[in-house]
Every structure is written in C-alpha cells, then in structure tokens.
Tab-separated table of C-alpha atoms in Angstrom:
chain	number	residue	atom	x	y	z
A	26	MET	CA	84.784	79.786	114.474
A	27	LYS	CA	85.513	76.695	112.421
A	28	VAL	CA	89.150	75.651	112.341
A	29	LEU	CA	89.360	73.929	108.951
A	30	PRO	CA	88.526	76.981	106.806
A	31	VAL	CA	91.076	79.047	108.742
A	32	LEU	CA	93.769	76.397	108.255
A	33	LYS	CA	93.003	76.143	104.539
A	34	HIS	CA	93.249	79.909	104.158
A	35	CYS	CA	96.445	80.245	106.207
A	36	ALA	CA	98.134	77.352	104.388
A	37	GLN	CA	97.587	79.016	101.033
A	38	PHE	CA	97.512	82.748	101.579
A	39	ASP	CA	99.216	83.893	104.783
A	40	GLU	CA	102.141	86.235	104.152
A	41	ASP	CA	104.285	84.586	106.855
A	42	SER	CA	105.959	81.379	105.676
A	43	ASN	CA	106.030	80.077	109.265
A	44	VAL	CA	102.247	80.400	109.494
A	45	ARG	CA	101.826	78.640	106.144
A	46	PHE	CA	104.201	75.874	107.297
A	47	LEU	CA	102.276	75.310	110.545
A	48	ALA	CA	98.891	75.357	108.804
A	49	ILE	CA	100.112	72.862	106.185
A	50	ASN	CA	101.511	70.665	108.937
A	51	GLU	CA	98.190	70.670	110.782
A	52	LEU	CA	96.190	69.955	107.621
A	53	GLY	CA	98.429	67.004	106.829
A	54	ARG	CA	98.324	65.559	110.330
A	55	ASN	CA	94.708	65.927	111.360
A	56	TRP	CA	92.523	66.870	108.416
A	57	ASN	CA	93.682	64.598	105.589
A	58	SER	CA	90.311	62.841	105.342
A	59	GLN	CA	88.491	66.091	104.600
A	60	PRO	CA	87.514	66.967	101.032
A	61	ASP	CA	89.958	69.203	99.179
A	62	VAL	CA	92.820	68.809	101.679
A	63	PHE	CA	94.882	66.781	99.199
A	64	ASN	CA	94.314	69.452	96.545
A	65	ILE	CA	95.253	72.242	98.951
A	66	LEU	CA	98.425	70.429	100.013
A	67	ARG	CA	99.277	69.789	96.359
A	68	ASN	CA	98.674	73.446	95.512
A	69	CYS	CA	100.948	74.479	98.390
A	70	ALA	CA	103.628	72.004	97.288
A	71	ILE	CA	103.691	73.571	93.833
A	72	HIS	CA	102.813	77.231	94.303
A	73	ASP	CA	103.933	78.314	97.776
A	74	PRO	CA	106.079	81.432	97.278
A	75	PHE	CA	108.761	80.426	99.816
A	76	ASN	CA	112.268	81.418	98.743
A	77	PRO	CA	115.080	80.491	101.161
A	78	GLN	CA	117.224	83.407	99.964
A	79	ASN	CA	114.487	85.877	100.921
A	80	GLU	CA	113.961	84.558	104.441
A	81	GLU	CA	115.587	86.549	107.229
A	82	ARG	CA	116.251	83.513	109.434
A	83	ASN	CA	117.819	80.257	108.311
A	84	GLU	CA	115.611	78.203	110.625
A	85	VAL	CA	112.493	79.004	108.605
A	86	GLU	CA	111.085	75.816	107.090
A	87	ASN	CA	109.939	75.567	103.485
A	88	PRO	CA	106.138	75.118	103.355
A	89	ARG	CA	106.450	73.336	99.981
A	90	LEU	CA	108.658	70.688	101.563
A	91	ARG	CA	106.211	70.266	104.457
A	92	ALA	CA	103.292	69.894	102.029
A	93	ILE	CA	105.136	67.208	100.060
A	94	ALA	CA	106.025	65.334	103.251
A	95	ALA	CA	102.383	65.453	104.386
A	96	ILE	CA	101.179	64.148	101.032
A	97	ILE	CA	103.695	61.289	101.090
A	98	LYS	CA	102.639	60.304	104.598
A	99	GLN	CA	98.884	60.557	104.076
A	100	TYR	CA	98.514	59.590	100.418
A	101	PRO	CA	101.524	57.345	99.628
A	102	TYR	CA	99.804	55.117	97.068
A	103	ASP	CA	97.960	57.812	95.145
A	104	ALA	CA	99.248	58.178	91.572
A	105	ALA	CA	99.031	61.942	91.990
A	106	THR	CA	101.672	61.692	94.732
A	107	THR	CA	104.186	60.120	92.356
A	108	ASN	CA	103.377	62.691	89.677
A	109	LEU	CA	103.851	65.509	92.187
A	110	LEU	CA	107.227	64.137	93.275
A	111	LYS	CA	108.415	63.910	89.677
A	112	ASP	CA	107.244	67.457	89.021
A	113	ARG	CA	108.997	68.824	92.105
A	114	LEU	CA	112.191	66.940	91.236
A	115	GLU	CA	112.259	68.632	87.834
A	116	ASN	CA	110.742	72.031	88.567
A	117	ASP	CA	111.130	73.189	92.166
A	118	SER	CA	113.357	76.217	92.679
A	119	ASP	CA	114.608	74.959	96.071
A	120	GLU	CA	117.424	72.420	95.945
A	121	LYS	CA	116.273	70.875	99.260
A	122	VAL	CA	112.863	70.113	97.766
A	123	ARG	CA	114.403	68.604	94.630
A	124	LYS	CA	116.742	66.389	96.681
A	125	PHE	CA	113.900	65.303	98.962
A	126	ALA	CA	111.752	64.362	95.968
A	127	MET	CA	114.651	62.404	94.473
A	128	ARG	CA	115.192	60.433	97.712
A	129	VAL	CA	111.507	59.592	98.019
A	130	ILE	CA	111.223	58.513	94.377
A	131	ALA	CA	114.301	56.308	94.824
A	132	GLY	CA	112.688	54.770	97.909
A	133	PHE	CA	109.434	54.095	96.054
A	134	SER	CA	111.259	52.231	93.300
A	135	GLN	CA	113.018	49.820	95.676
C-alpha cells in the first residue's frame, strides 16, 4: 500500500479530527515536495470541519491550525501563503487560528 494517497485521504476526509491532524502533520513534514501537497494543506486550512466546541476533549488539536503551520514552515515565501494567512485572519471561525495568523503576519512584516 502506498502511504501518500492514504495520508492525503485521511488529511481531508477522516471523521476523526485527531487522524486529520496527524495526517496533515505528516504531509507537512515529509511530503511537502510532492505535487498537490500544498493544495491539500491549503484546502485543509480553509475547509477542515474542526469546531473546538464540538470536541469532547480539550486536548484535541485543530487540524486547520496544523495545516497553516505546515504551510508557513514549508512554503514561507509563496504568495499564496500570505493570502491564506490574511484569509484565515478574517474568516476562520476559531479564535486561536485567527490569532495565530495575526502573529505570523505581524512577524512577516517586520
């Protein structure tokens, strides 16, 4: 079985937010040079259904936040990264994601 297709699927479609988080983390760490990984991470950063109020445990990590962090680390100079950060600052439903985007944008402008 090939790992990359499984990771791509889990990152986008698994019902468990922990599984999505781990798959996104792995894609960002070890597969960033593969075609479509940036687009998958971007899609996860925008469309992942994570809602902190719906999670049973507080220690569950937000997959959208992990996807944004992976994009910043692997694609810091891509114009699409800056556009994504601005979009998440204005439109993300999770305050943690909005604050993270604001801190990163402030760091980019220094």
